[in-house]
Short mmCIF file of C-alpha atoms in Angstrom, two decimals:
data_model
loop_
_atom_site.label_atom_id
_atom_site.label_comp_id
_atom_site.label_asym_id
_atom_site.label_seq_id
_atom_site.Cartn_x
_atom_site.Cartn_y
_atom_site.Cartn_z
CA MET A 6 -14.55 15.07 -16.49
CA TYR A 7 -10.87 13.72 -15.05
CA SER A 8 -8.01 15.46 -14.97
CA ARG A 9 -4.37 14.37 -13.82
CA LYS A 10 -1.10 15.74 -13.81
CA SER A 11 2.21 14.19 -12.53
CA LYS A 12 3.67 16.88 -10.47
CA PHE A 13 1.84 19.49 -8.84
CA THR A 14 2.37 22.38 -11.12
CA ASP A 15 0.25 25.82 -12.37
CA LYS A 16 2.05 25.40 -15.57
CA GLY A 17 1.05 24.27 -19.13
CA GLU A 18 -1.90 21.12 -18.90
CA SER A 19 -2.17 21.88 -15.17
CA VAL A 20 -5.51 20.43 -13.90
CA GLN A 21 -7.74 23.79 -13.41
CA ASN A 22 -6.78 23.96 -17.21
CA GLN A 23 -7.55 20.73 -18.23
CA VAL A 24 -11.16 20.74 -16.16
CA GLU A 25 -11.58 24.48 -17.98
CA LEU A 26 -11.30 23.00 -21.13
CA CYS A 27 -13.53 20.00 -20.54
CA LYS A 28 -15.95 22.40 -18.94
CA GLU A 29 -16.32 24.28 -21.92
CA TYR A 30 -16.33 21.48 -24.39
CA GLY A 31 -19.52 19.96 -21.90
CA LYS A 32 -21.03 22.99 -22.75
CA LEU A 33 -20.87 23.43 -25.97
CA HIS A 34 -21.51 19.78 -27.10
CA PHE A 35 -23.71 18.31 -24.55
CA ASN A 36 -25.70 21.23 -23.47
CA THR A 37 -25.26 20.49 -19.73
CA HIS A 38 -23.73 22.80 -16.77
CA GLU A 39 -23.96 19.52 -14.20
CA PHE A 40 -20.05 18.70 -14.03
CA THR A 41 -18.43 16.26 -11.47
CA VAL A 42 -14.92 16.71 -11.41
CA TYR A 43 -12.48 14.03 -10.65
CA ASP A 44 -8.63 14.99 -10.35
CA ASP A 45 -5.40 13.24 -9.27
CA GLU A 46 -3.06 16.12 -9.45
CA GLY A 47 1.15 14.71 -8.11
CA PHE A 48 -0.02 10.84 -9.54
CA SER A 49 1.58 8.72 -12.66
CA GLY A 50 -0.38 7.51 -15.50
CA GLY A 51 1.46 4.78 -15.61
CA ASN A 52 -0.99 2.78 -13.39
CA ALA A 53 -4.94 3.24 -11.71
CA ASP A 54 -3.83 3.20 -8.04
CA ARG A 55 -4.56 7.20 -8.16
CA PRO A 56 -7.69 8.18 -5.41
CA GLN A 57 -9.79 9.76 -7.58
CA PHE A 58 -9.26 7.77 -10.87
CA LYS A 59 -10.72 5.08 -8.31
CA LYS A 60 -13.92 7.09 -7.41
CA MET A 61 -14.14 7.94 -10.89
CA MET A 62 -14.59 3.68 -11.92
CA LYS A 63 -17.20 3.11 -8.86
CA ASP A 64 -19.13 6.10 -9.68
CA ALA A 65 -19.14 4.99 -13.29
CA LYS A 66 -20.91 1.18 -11.85
CA ALA A 67 -22.95 3.14 -10.56
CA LYS A 68 -23.81 4.97 -13.42
CA LYS A 69 -23.73 8.35 -11.77
CA PHE A 70 -22.63 9.97 -15.23
CA ASP A 71 -23.26 9.85 -18.67
CA VAL A 72 -20.52 11.05 -20.25
CA LEU A 73 -16.96 11.13 -19.34
CA ILE A 74 -14.55 14.04 -20.73
CA CYS A 75 -10.81 14.51 -20.49
CA TYR A 76 -8.54 16.49 -22.09
CA ARG A 77 -6.47 13.98 -23.72
CA LEU A 78 -6.31 10.32 -23.40
CA ASP A 79 -2.92 10.10 -21.86
CA ARG A 80 -4.48 11.91 -18.63
CA ILE A 81 -6.74 8.44 -18.19
CA SER A 82 -3.69 6.31 -18.85
CA ARG A 83 -0.57 5.84 -20.24
CA ASN A 84 -1.04 1.63 -19.24
CA ILE A 85 -3.16 0.16 -22.38
CA SER A 86 -4.24 -2.74 -20.10
CA ASP A 87 -6.40 -0.23 -17.49
CA PHE A 88 -7.70 1.88 -20.47
CA THR A 89 -8.89 -1.46 -21.93
CA LYS A 90 -10.63 -2.22 -19.09
CA LEU A 91 -11.82 1.91 -18.45
CA VAL A 92 -13.34 1.54 -22.03
CA GLU A 93 -14.72 -2.04 -21.18
CA ILE A 94 -16.73 -0.84 -17.91
CA LEU A 95 -17.80 2.50 -19.89
CA GLN A 96 -19.52 0.85 -22.47
CA LYS A 97 -21.24 -1.70 -20.47
CA HIS A 98 -23.10 1.04 -18.41
CA ASP A 99 -23.61 3.28 -21.53
CA ILE A 100 -21.25 5.62 -20.76
CA THR A 101 -19.92 7.66 -23.58
CA PHE A 102 -15.94 8.79 -23.20
CA VAL A 103 -14.52 11.93 -25.17
CA SER A 104 -10.81 12.86 -25.73
CA ILE A 105 -10.91 16.81 -26.75
CA LYS A 106 -7.37 16.87 -27.90
CA GLU A 107 -7.19 14.12 -29.97
CA GLN A 108 -11.14 14.06 -30.55
CA PHE A 109 -11.67 9.84 -30.12
CA ASP A 110 -15.84 8.47 -30.52
CA THR A 111 -16.36 5.65 -28.25
CA SER A 112 -19.46 4.20 -30.45
CA THR A 113 -17.90 3.30 -33.36
CA PRO A 114 -15.15 0.36 -34.11
CA MET A 115 -13.09 2.56 -35.64
CA GLY A 116 -12.92 5.17 -33.18
CA ARG A 117 -12.46 2.41 -30.89
CA ALA A 118 -9.09 1.33 -32.62
CA MET A 119 -7.65 4.79 -32.99
CA MET A 120 -8.32 5.18 -29.15
CA TYR A 121 -6.10 2.32 -28.67
CA ILE A 122 -3.13 3.22 -31.61
CA ALA A 123 -3.18 6.20 -29.66
CA LEU A 124 -2.56 4.82 -26.56
CA VAL A 125 0.13 2.19 -27.83
CA PHE A 126 2.06 5.17 -28.69
CA ALA A 127 1.49 7.08 -25.69
CA GLN A 128 2.75 3.94 -23.31
CA LEU A 129 5.87 3.57 -25.68
CA GLU A 130 6.45 7.17 -24.92
CA ARG A 131 6.69 6.74 -21.18
CA GLU A 132 8.48 3.46 -21.26
CA THR A 133 11.42 5.29 -23.44
CA ILE A 134 11.05 7.84 -21.08
CA ALA A 135 11.43 5.66 -17.83
CA GLU A 136 14.17 3.74 -19.61
CA ARG A 137 16.18 6.62 -20.74
CA ILE A 138 15.68 8.27 -16.66
CA ARG A 139 17.42 4.87 -15.79
CA ASP A 140 20.01 4.59 -17.79
CA ASN A 141 21.03 8.21 -17.00
CA MET A 142 20.86 6.87 -13.19
CA MET A 143 23.02 3.95 -13.98
CA GLN A 144 25.18 6.08 -15.46
CA LEU A 145 25.40 8.54 -12.68
CA ALA A 146 25.86 4.89 -10.23
CA ARG A 147 29.09 4.63 -11.92
CA THR A 148 30.14 7.39 -10.38
CA GLY A 149 29.68 6.69 -6.87
CA ARG A 150 27.13 9.55 -5.77
CA TRP A 151 24.54 8.89 -3.42
CA LEU A 152 20.84 8.91 -5.97
CA GLY A 153 18.46 9.19 -3.00
CA GLY A 154 16.19 6.92 -1.08
CA ASN A 155 16.40 5.61 2.81
CA THR A 156 19.32 6.27 3.90
CA PRO A 157 21.15 3.50 5.86
CA LEU A 158 21.26 3.72 9.64
CA GLY A 159 25.09 5.24 10.15
CA PHE A 160 24.15 8.27 7.37
CA LYS A 161 22.51 11.12 6.11
CA SER A 162 22.57 12.40 2.95
CA GLU A 163 24.41 15.89 1.96
CA ALA A 164 24.06 17.83 -1.00
CA ILE A 165 27.85 19.05 -1.91
CA ILE A 166 28.25 22.10 -4.60
CA TYR A 167 30.81 21.87 -7.35
CA TYR A 168 31.77 23.31 -10.67
CA ASP A 169 31.92 20.63 -13.74
CA ASN A 170 34.36 21.55 -16.61
CA HIS A 171 32.22 24.14 -18.23
CA MET A 172 32.12 25.70 -14.70
CA ASN A 173 28.83 25.82 -14.23
CA LYS A 174 27.84 25.39 -10.82
CA LYS A 175 26.45 21.65 -10.17
CA LYS A 176 24.73 19.74 -6.96
CA MET A 177 25.54 15.88 -6.29
CA TYR A 178 24.82 14.44 -2.58
CA GLN A 179 27.39 11.89 -0.51
CA LEU A 180 26.41 10.45 2.37
CA THR A 181 27.66 11.92 5.71
CA PRO A 182 28.68 10.21 9.02
CA ILE A 183 26.11 9.80 12.07
CA PRO A 184 29.11 8.93 14.37
CA GLN A 185 26.22 7.47 17.03
CA GLU A 186 24.39 5.39 14.50
CA LEU A 187 27.77 4.16 13.15
CA GLU A 188 28.24 2.87 16.90
CA THR A 189 25.07 0.34 16.54
CA VAL A 190 26.08 -0.77 13.29
CA LYS A 191 29.91 -1.72 14.72
CA VAL A 192 27.77 -3.52 17.78
CA ILE A 193 25.71 -5.37 15.44
CA TYR A 194 28.93 -6.76 13.30
CA GLU A 195 30.31 -7.79 16.73
CA ARG A 196 27.38 -9.56 18.21
CA TYR A 197 26.35 -11.51 15.50
CA SER A 198 29.97 -12.32 14.55
CA GLU A 199 29.70 -13.63 17.93
CA LEU A 200 25.98 -15.18 18.50
CA ASP A 201 25.76 -16.74 14.94
CA SER A 202 22.58 -16.53 14.86
CA LEU A 203 19.99 -13.37 13.97
CA THR A 204 17.03 -14.69 16.39
CA GLN A 205 19.66 -14.85 19.31
CA LEU A 206 20.55 -11.29 18.04
CA GLU A 207 17.41 -10.11 17.35
CA SER A 208 16.35 -10.70 21.19
CA TRP A 209 19.55 -8.83 22.26
CA CYS A 210 18.64 -6.05 20.46
CA LEU A 211 15.34 -5.73 22.26
CA GLU A 212 17.21 -6.91 25.71
CA ASN A 213 19.65 -3.93 25.17
CA ASN A 214 16.70 -1.47 24.15
CA MET A 215 18.33 -1.11 20.55
CA LYS A 216 16.68 1.19 18.07
CA SER A 217 16.41 1.56 14.23
CA LYS A 218 17.36 5.44 12.53
CA LYS A 219 13.07 5.42 13.61
CA ASP A 220 13.56 4.92 16.68
CA LYS A 221 12.02 1.26 16.47
CA SER A 222 13.13 -2.16 17.77
CA PHE A 223 15.21 -3.93 15.39
CA ASP A 224 13.44 -6.84 13.81
CA LYS A 225 15.85 -9.87 12.25
CA SER A 226 14.67 -8.62 8.38
CA ALA A 227 15.88 -5.30 9.81
CA ILE A 228 19.32 -6.08 11.28
CA LYS A 229 19.76 -8.55 8.05
CA LEU A 230 19.63 -5.48 5.75
CA ILE A 231 22.47 -4.33 8.12
CA LEU A 232 24.53 -6.86 8.19
CA THR A 233 24.47 -7.55 3.70
CA ASN A 234 24.88 -4.28 3.29
CA PRO A 235 28.12 -3.27 1.30
CA VAL A 236 28.29 0.42 2.66
CA TYR A 237 29.83 -0.32 5.45
CA ALA A 238 32.50 -2.00 4.46
CA VAL A 239 36.07 -0.43 3.94
CA ALA A 240 36.76 -0.64 0.12
CA ASP A 241 40.72 -2.48 -0.12
CA GLU A 242 41.78 -5.01 -2.63
CA VAL A 243 40.49 -7.58 -0.35
CA LEU A 244 36.84 -6.28 -1.34
CA TYR A 245 37.72 -5.92 -4.87
CA ASN A 246 38.65 -9.43 -5.31
CA TYR A 247 35.85 -10.54 -2.96
CA PHE A 248 33.20 -8.33 -5.87
CA TYR A 249 35.18 -9.62 -8.93
CA ARG A 250 34.52 -13.32 -8.08
CA LEU A 251 30.96 -13.06 -7.77
CA GLU A 252 31.27 -11.42 -11.24
CA MET A 253 29.76 -8.09 -10.20
CA ASP A 254 30.14 -4.89 -13.06
CA ILE A 255 32.93 -3.25 -10.78
CA ALA A 256 32.42 0.52 -11.41
CA SER A 257 35.49 1.79 -10.31
CA ASN A 258 39.32 0.44 -11.08
CA LYS A 259 41.13 -1.86 -8.87
CA GLU A 260 43.71 1.18 -7.54
CA SER A 261 40.61 2.70 -6.37
CA PHE A 262 39.74 0.04 -3.52
CA ASP A 263 42.82 1.40 -1.45
CA GLY A 264 40.96 1.47 2.15
CA LYS A 265 40.59 5.01 2.20
CA TYR A 266 36.64 4.86 1.08
CA GLY A 267 33.79 2.42 1.19
CA VAL A 268 31.29 1.28 -1.58
CA LEU A 269 28.08 2.08 -3.21
CA VAL A 270 26.13 -0.79 -4.95
CA TYR A 271 23.08 0.16 -6.93
CA ASN A 272 20.91 -2.14 -9.40
CA LYS A 273 20.41 -5.04 -6.78
CA LYS A 274 16.82 -5.64 -6.72
CA GLN A 275 14.42 -6.22 -9.46
CA GLU A 276 11.30 -3.64 -8.35
CA LYS A 277 8.61 -4.42 -9.86
CA LYS A 278 4.74 -2.77 -8.08
CA GLY A 279 2.83 -5.44 -6.31
CA VAL A 280 5.22 -7.74 -5.80
CA SER A 281 7.46 -8.26 -3.07
CA SER A 282 11.39 -7.77 -4.98
CA LYS A 283 13.47 -10.14 -5.22
CA LEU A 284 17.91 -9.93 -5.64
CA LYS A 285 18.97 -10.18 -9.35
CA HIS A 286 22.29 -11.85 -10.19
CA TYR A 287 25.39 -10.78 -8.73
CA SER A 288 26.59 -10.01 -12.15
CA GLU A 289 24.12 -7.26 -12.58
CA TRP A 290 24.69 -5.49 -9.29
CA VAL A 291 27.19 -2.24 -10.27
CA VAL A 292 29.53 -1.23 -7.28
CA ALA A 293 31.25 1.81 -7.22
CA ILE A 294 33.55 3.78 -5.02
CA SER A 295 31.95 6.43 -2.60
CA LYS A 296 32.48 9.19 -0.61
CA HIS A 297 31.80 8.29 2.79
CA LYS A 298 34.64 6.06 4.62
CA GLY A 299 33.86 2.00 5.56
CA VAL A 300 33.68 1.32 9.20
CA ILE A 301 33.39 -2.48 8.99
CA PRO A 302 36.90 -4.10 8.03
CA SER A 303 36.43 -6.35 4.51
CA LEU A 304 37.43 -9.41 6.26
CA ASP A 305 34.55 -8.88 9.17
CA TRP A 306 32.14 -7.67 6.76
CA ILE A 307 33.07 -10.72 3.95
CA ARG A 308 32.80 -13.03 7.40
CA VAL A 309 29.35 -12.26 8.12
CA GLN A 310 28.00 -12.72 4.64
CA ASN A 311 30.09 -16.23 4.78
CA GLN A 312 28.16 -16.92 8.67
CA LEU A 313 24.64 -15.66 6.65
CA LYS A 314 25.01 -18.36 4.00
CA VAL A 315 25.65 -20.73 6.09
CA ASN A 316 22.81 -20.49 8.64
CA SER A 317 20.21 -19.93 5.93
CA LYS A 318 21.01 -23.54 4.67
CA LYS A 319 21.23 -24.61 8.62
CA ALA A 320 17.57 -22.85 9.38
CA PRO A 321 14.87 -25.23 10.69
CA ARG A 322 11.55 -25.95 8.84
CA GLY A 323 8.37 -25.48 10.02
CA VAL A 324 6.44 -28.21 10.54
CA ASN A 325 4.09 -29.47 8.01
CA SER A 326 1.10 -30.37 10.96
CA ARG A 327 -2.17 -28.84 9.67
CA ILE A 328 -3.31 -29.33 13.85
CA ALA A 329 -3.11 -25.05 14.93
CA LEU A 330 -6.38 -23.58 14.65
CA LEU A 331 -6.64 -20.20 16.54
CA THR A 332 -2.93 -18.71 15.30
CA PRO A 333 -4.01 -15.99 13.37
CA LEU A 334 -7.20 -14.98 16.18
CA LEU A 335 -4.96 -15.22 18.98
CA VAL A 336 -3.41 -11.78 20.71
CA CYS A 337 -1.35 -11.45 23.66
CA GLY A 338 -3.13 -9.43 26.78
CA SER A 339 -0.67 -8.10 28.07
CA CYS A 340 1.25 -6.56 25.27
CA GLY A 341 -1.05 -6.64 22.20
CA SER A 342 1.43 -8.36 20.23
CA LYS A 343 -0.26 -12.06 17.91
CA LEU A 344 1.13 -15.44 19.38
CA LYS A 345 2.54 -18.16 17.21
CA VAL A 346 2.18 -21.96 17.34
CA THR A 347 5.36 -23.86 18.66
CA TYR A 348 5.59 -27.43 18.27
CA LYS A 349 6.93 -30.25 20.45
CA VAL A 350 8.03 -32.71 17.78
CA LYS A 351 9.55 -36.16 18.43
CA GLU A 352 10.79 -38.26 15.00
CA GLY A 353 8.82 -36.16 13.24
CA GLU A 354 5.80 -36.66 14.95
CA VAL A 355 4.05 -33.53 16.44
CA LEU A 356 3.03 -34.74 19.92
CA HIS A 357 1.28 -31.50 21.32
CA HIS A 358 1.60 -27.84 21.17
CA TYR A 359 1.19 -24.28 22.82
CA TYR A 360 0.57 -20.81 21.62
CA LYS A 361 3.06 -18.19 22.69
CA CYS A 362 3.37 -14.57 22.55
CA THR A 363 5.80 -13.30 19.87
CA LEU A 364 7.31 -10.77 21.44
CA LYS A 365 7.80 -12.90 24.65
CA GLU A 366 9.97 -14.85 22.07
CA ARG A 367 12.03 -12.02 20.66
CA SER A 368 12.50 -10.66 24.01
CA ARG A 369 13.34 -14.10 25.56
CA GLY A 370 10.68 -13.06 28.12
CA SER A 371 12.51 -9.05 28.68
CA LEU A 372 9.69 -7.35 27.18
CA CYS A 373 6.58 -10.00 27.64
CA THR A 374 6.29 -12.88 30.63
CA THR A 375 2.71 -14.02 29.26
CA LYS A 376 2.64 -17.89 30.16
CA ASN A 377 2.24 -19.88 27.09
CA LEU A 378 -1.01 -21.12 25.93
CA ASN A 379 -1.99 -24.76 25.38
CA GLY A 380 -3.07 -25.28 22.37
CA LYS A 381 -5.35 -28.15 22.26
CA GLN A 382 -7.06 -27.40 25.50
CA ALA A 383 -7.86 -23.16 24.18
CA GLU A 384 -9.09 -24.68 20.93
CA GLU A 385 -11.32 -27.07 22.70
CA ILE A 386 -12.94 -24.30 25.24
CA VAL A 387 -13.29 -22.17 22.18
CA PHE A 388 -15.48 -25.10 20.27
CA ILE A 389 -17.25 -25.83 24.10
CA GLU A 390 -18.21 -21.55 24.14
CA LEU A 391 -19.47 -21.32 19.83
CA LYS A 392 -21.06 -24.64 20.84
CA LYS A 393 -22.98 -22.97 23.85
CA PHE A 394 -23.80 -20.25 21.33
CA SER A 395 -25.68 -21.82 18.67
CA ALA A 396 -28.77 -22.58 20.51
CA SER A 397 -31.44 -19.57 19.29
CA SER A 398 -32.19 -18.92 23.39
CA SER A 399 -28.27 -17.71 24.01
CA LYS A 400 -27.88 -14.41 25.08
CA LEU A 401 -25.24 -14.01 22.50
CA TYR A 402 -27.57 -15.06 19.55
CA ASP A 403 -30.15 -12.57 21.15
CA GLU A 404 -27.78 -9.73 20.87
CA LEU A 405 -26.71 -10.27 17.41
CA TYR A 406 -30.54 -10.15 16.69
CA LYS A 407 -31.09 -7.11 17.87
CA LYS A 408 -28.20 -5.62 16.81
CA ARG A 409 -29.39 -6.64 12.98
CA ALA A 410 -33.20 -4.85 13.96
CA SER A 411 -31.27 -1.66 15.04
CA LEU A 412 -28.97 -1.04 11.52
CA SER A 413 -32.57 -2.08 10.04
CA ASN A 414 -33.81 1.13 11.52
CA VAL A 415 -30.50 2.95 10.56
CA VAL A 416 -31.03 1.88 7.01
CA GLU A 417 -34.84 3.29 7.12
CA THR A 418 -33.66 6.29 8.60
CA GLN A 419 -30.46 6.58 5.71
CA HIS A 420 -33.52 6.23 3.23
CA ASN A 421 -35.92 8.81 4.14
CA LYS A 422 -33.07 11.01 4.73
CA ARG A 423 -31.78 10.06 0.97
CA VAL A 424 -34.97 10.41 -0.52
CA LEU A 425 -35.33 14.22 1.48
CA LEU A 426 -31.73 14.93 -0.09
CA GLU A 427 -33.02 13.76 -3.93
CA ASN A 428 -36.50 15.74 -3.39
CA GLN A 429 -34.42 18.77 -2.32
CA ILE A 430 -31.94 18.41 -5.31
CA ASN A 431 -34.90 17.84 -7.73
CA HIS A 432 -36.68 21.30 -6.32
CA HIS A 433 -32.95 23.40 -6.53
CA LYS A 434 -33.20 22.12 -10.06
CA GLN A 435 -36.46 23.32 -10.77
CA THR A 436 -35.63 26.52 -9.04
CA ILE A 437 -32.57 27.16 -11.45
CA SER A 438 -34.15 26.31 -14.96
CA THR A 439 -37.21 29.04 -13.80
CA LEU A 440 -34.53 31.11 -13.00
CA ALA A 441 -32.87 30.74 -16.77
CA LEU A 442 -36.14 31.40 -18.52
CA LYS A 443 -36.19 34.59 -16.47
CA LEU A 444 -32.71 35.19 -17.32
CA ALA A 445 -33.35 34.90 -21.08
CA GLU A 446 -36.11 37.57 -20.65
CA ASN A 447 -34.14 40.43 -18.77
CA LYS A 448 -31.09 39.28 -20.99
CA GLY A 449 -29.35 43.19 -21.11
CA THR A 450 -30.92 44.71 -17.91
CA THR A 451 -29.97 45.23 -14.20
CA ALA A 452 -32.16 42.01 -12.94
CA ASP A 453 -29.69 40.12 -15.22
CA LYS A 454 -26.89 39.99 -12.72
CA TYR A 455 -28.96 39.35 -9.69
CA ILE A 456 -30.57 36.02 -11.53
CA MET A 457 -26.85 35.28 -12.51
CA GLU A 458 -25.61 35.29 -8.69
CA GLU A 459 -28.87 33.43 -7.45
CA ILE A 460 -28.23 30.75 -10.24
CA GLU A 461 -25.08 30.43 -8.78
CA LYS A 462 -25.70 30.65 -5.23
CA ILE A 463 -28.44 27.51 -6.11
CA ASP A 464 -25.78 25.85 -7.77
CA LEU A 465 -23.67 25.62 -5.13
CA LYS A 466 -26.33 24.38 -2.26
CA ILE A 467 -26.85 21.39 -5.05
CA THR A 468 -23.30 20.51 -5.40
CA GLU A 469 -23.00 20.25 -1.11
CA LEU A 470 -26.15 18.17 -1.77
CA LYS A 471 -24.70 15.68 -3.82
CA LYS A 472 -21.78 15.61 -1.50
CA GLU A 473 -23.79 14.89 1.65
CA LEU A 474 -26.20 12.09 -0.61
CA GLU A 475 -23.52 10.54 -2.14
CA GLU A 476 -21.35 10.35 1.70
CA LEU A 477 -25.29 8.51 2.54
CA MET A 478 -25.04 6.00 -0.07
CA ASP A 479 -21.41 5.30 0.86
CA HIS A 480 -22.48 4.87 4.28
CA SER A 481 -25.83 2.99 3.80
CA GLN A 482 -23.24 0.39 1.45
CA SER A 483 -20.89 0.05 4.85
CA ILE A 484 -24.36 -0.87 6.98
CA HIS A 485 -25.60 -3.54 4.61
CA LEU A 486 -22.09 -4.95 4.81
CA GLU A 487 -22.43 -5.21 8.49
CA THR A 488 -26.03 -6.58 8.30
CA THR A 489 -25.15 -9.28 6.10
CA ASN A 490 -21.72 -10.48 8.28
CA LEU A 491 -24.27 -10.10 11.06
CA GLN A 492 -26.76 -12.88 9.16
CA VAL A 493 -23.62 -14.96 8.45
CA VAL A 494 -22.35 -14.85 11.43
CA LYS A 495 -25.64 -16.12 13.14
CA SER A 496 -26.01 -18.40 10.49
CA LEU A 497 -22.84 -20.07 11.23
CA LEU A 498 -23.28 -20.07 14.95
CA LYS A 499 -26.42 -22.08 14.89
CA LYS A 500 -25.15 -24.66 12.30
CA PHE A 501 -21.31 -24.38 14.15
CA PRO A 502 -21.69 -28.15 15.95
CA VAL A 503 -22.59 -30.40 12.49
CA LEU A 504 -19.31 -27.80 10.71
CA LEU A 505 -17.52 -28.67 13.52
CA ASP A 506 -17.44 -32.49 12.97
CA GLU A 507 -17.58 -32.13 8.93
CA ALA A 508 -15.31 -29.37 8.18
CA ALA A 509 -11.99 -30.09 7.32
CA PHE A 510 -8.83 -28.59 9.13
CA ASP A 511 -8.96 -25.12 6.60
CA GLU A 512 -12.85 -25.25 6.51
CA LYS A 513 -12.51 -25.13 9.95
CA LYS A 514 -9.83 -22.58 10.61
CA LYS A 515 -12.01 -20.10 7.98
CA ILE A 516 -15.44 -20.45 9.78
CA LEU A 517 -13.77 -19.65 12.88
CA GLN A 518 -12.19 -16.31 11.55
CA MET A 519 -15.49 -15.52 10.22
CA ILE A 520 -17.27 -15.70 13.89
CA ILE A 521 -14.66 -14.54 15.55
CA LYS A 522 -13.27 -11.23 15.54
CA SER A 523 -10.20 -11.55 17.90
CA ILE A 524 -9.21 -14.27 20.77
CA ILE A 525 -7.30 -12.53 23.75
CA TRP A 526 -4.91 -14.57 26.03
CA ASN A 527 -3.81 -12.90 29.68
CA GLY A 528 -2.24 -15.67 30.71
CA GLU A 529 -5.14 -17.11 32.74
CA GLN A 530 -7.84 -16.54 30.62
CA LEU A 531 -9.52 -17.16 27.29
CA GLU A 532 -11.78 -13.76 26.20
CA ILE A 533 -13.53 -14.53 22.79
CA ASN A 534 -14.55 -11.69 21.01
CA VAL A 535 -17.34 -12.12 18.24
CA HIS A 536 -17.78 -10.48 15.18
CA GLY A 537 -21.10 -7.82 15.71
CA SER A 538 -20.98 -8.48 19.36
CA ASN A 539 -19.93 -6.31 22.42
#
């Protein structure tokens, strides 16, 4: 049985009510008392990214149930694409699907067609509601109020109580200043104007221990978000003219830009799940005068925007060289940061390359001082060591063999435990069947109550044993995967000398990542950690 509700509540079609209705249906139509319940309370039906839904789909592929019952079709999904995949998987594994409310039968073409039609309307309803909410939000945005989300550095959200034209009590939110944080914002703007570089400003912030709202060090992306956020600009005529030239949708009239307040900008990004957000065209941005005060003079804020645009065009492009093989594997032994590759280039040709701690580079050596690593030498050392390991007599090879043998023993032990659990479950089921016969014989007697209590106790034991069996099966799959990975590593180590000579650059990089877990550089020595080895 699957149940879902977008919000946590005990009203209406709560998950508890859905489960009870599904149980009644299952007992009546399938004559069964064995149910597995998957419920996602507090999750939207707009996508399949729900923990219990994912588990249910995994169990369906493992044929752990024969019938899937839900109260209503849109509890399973409000998305046609997700629902189509669900139906295909259920059909492939001969699992019957029942929706109590709509009474669909997936065994007939007409039943399947009716399901899809119903789902189309469910998705239409969801999209209509979403569109209505977006329209309402855009109307509220035009009033300049804070609509929620992460507050920018320097501000917090504060509720304001007011009365509408009909004297109804209402609540709205606005940004109120946090003076200490706003001082940090002012410093960031000042330093960028002086340094004219995000990289240098990042290093300066690290050197001076500047922290964000969440007490984290600033990186370039966080600094750029602050520098491009119009929330800090003073809303005056200069700022109005700037927005006007960019063809933004200015919700407030020109007279409102009197230098007393700041602005809020809405509808800046194209938000799509699973896709990195992109900025929309300026014409789609909505600008409104807010209740908070701007802290950066409009001319200074605009000057910073122009600096950022010019510098983005000047930013040097990375060398398009297929040389560095260890980049994703190298870790700094001093601070734990990744190492990045740096090239010495002359007239477009790479003379040599080396690996450098990213924190050392970002902080200009103030937070980490690990020596740079010569790229060519490091790669040669790693290749020599891996070639040593390729001999079947090597210590590493022997260790991998023992580890695999140890995992095989674990698999055998788990198999015996699984058989034991399955036998216990079957024994308890037989006991319930026997008690059910006795219950039928003693219906209406004093023994009736005690037999029913015993059945419930045994049924609870079966549920616990099934849970233990399920956890054991999941662990067994992990062990099997680890055993397979060890075999792959052993095989690659054996063939490494030949593979190294014959493989292309990208293939070499993949082979190294399949064999090596990490390489730690402490400024003097390399520590190579191979998958499956200590």
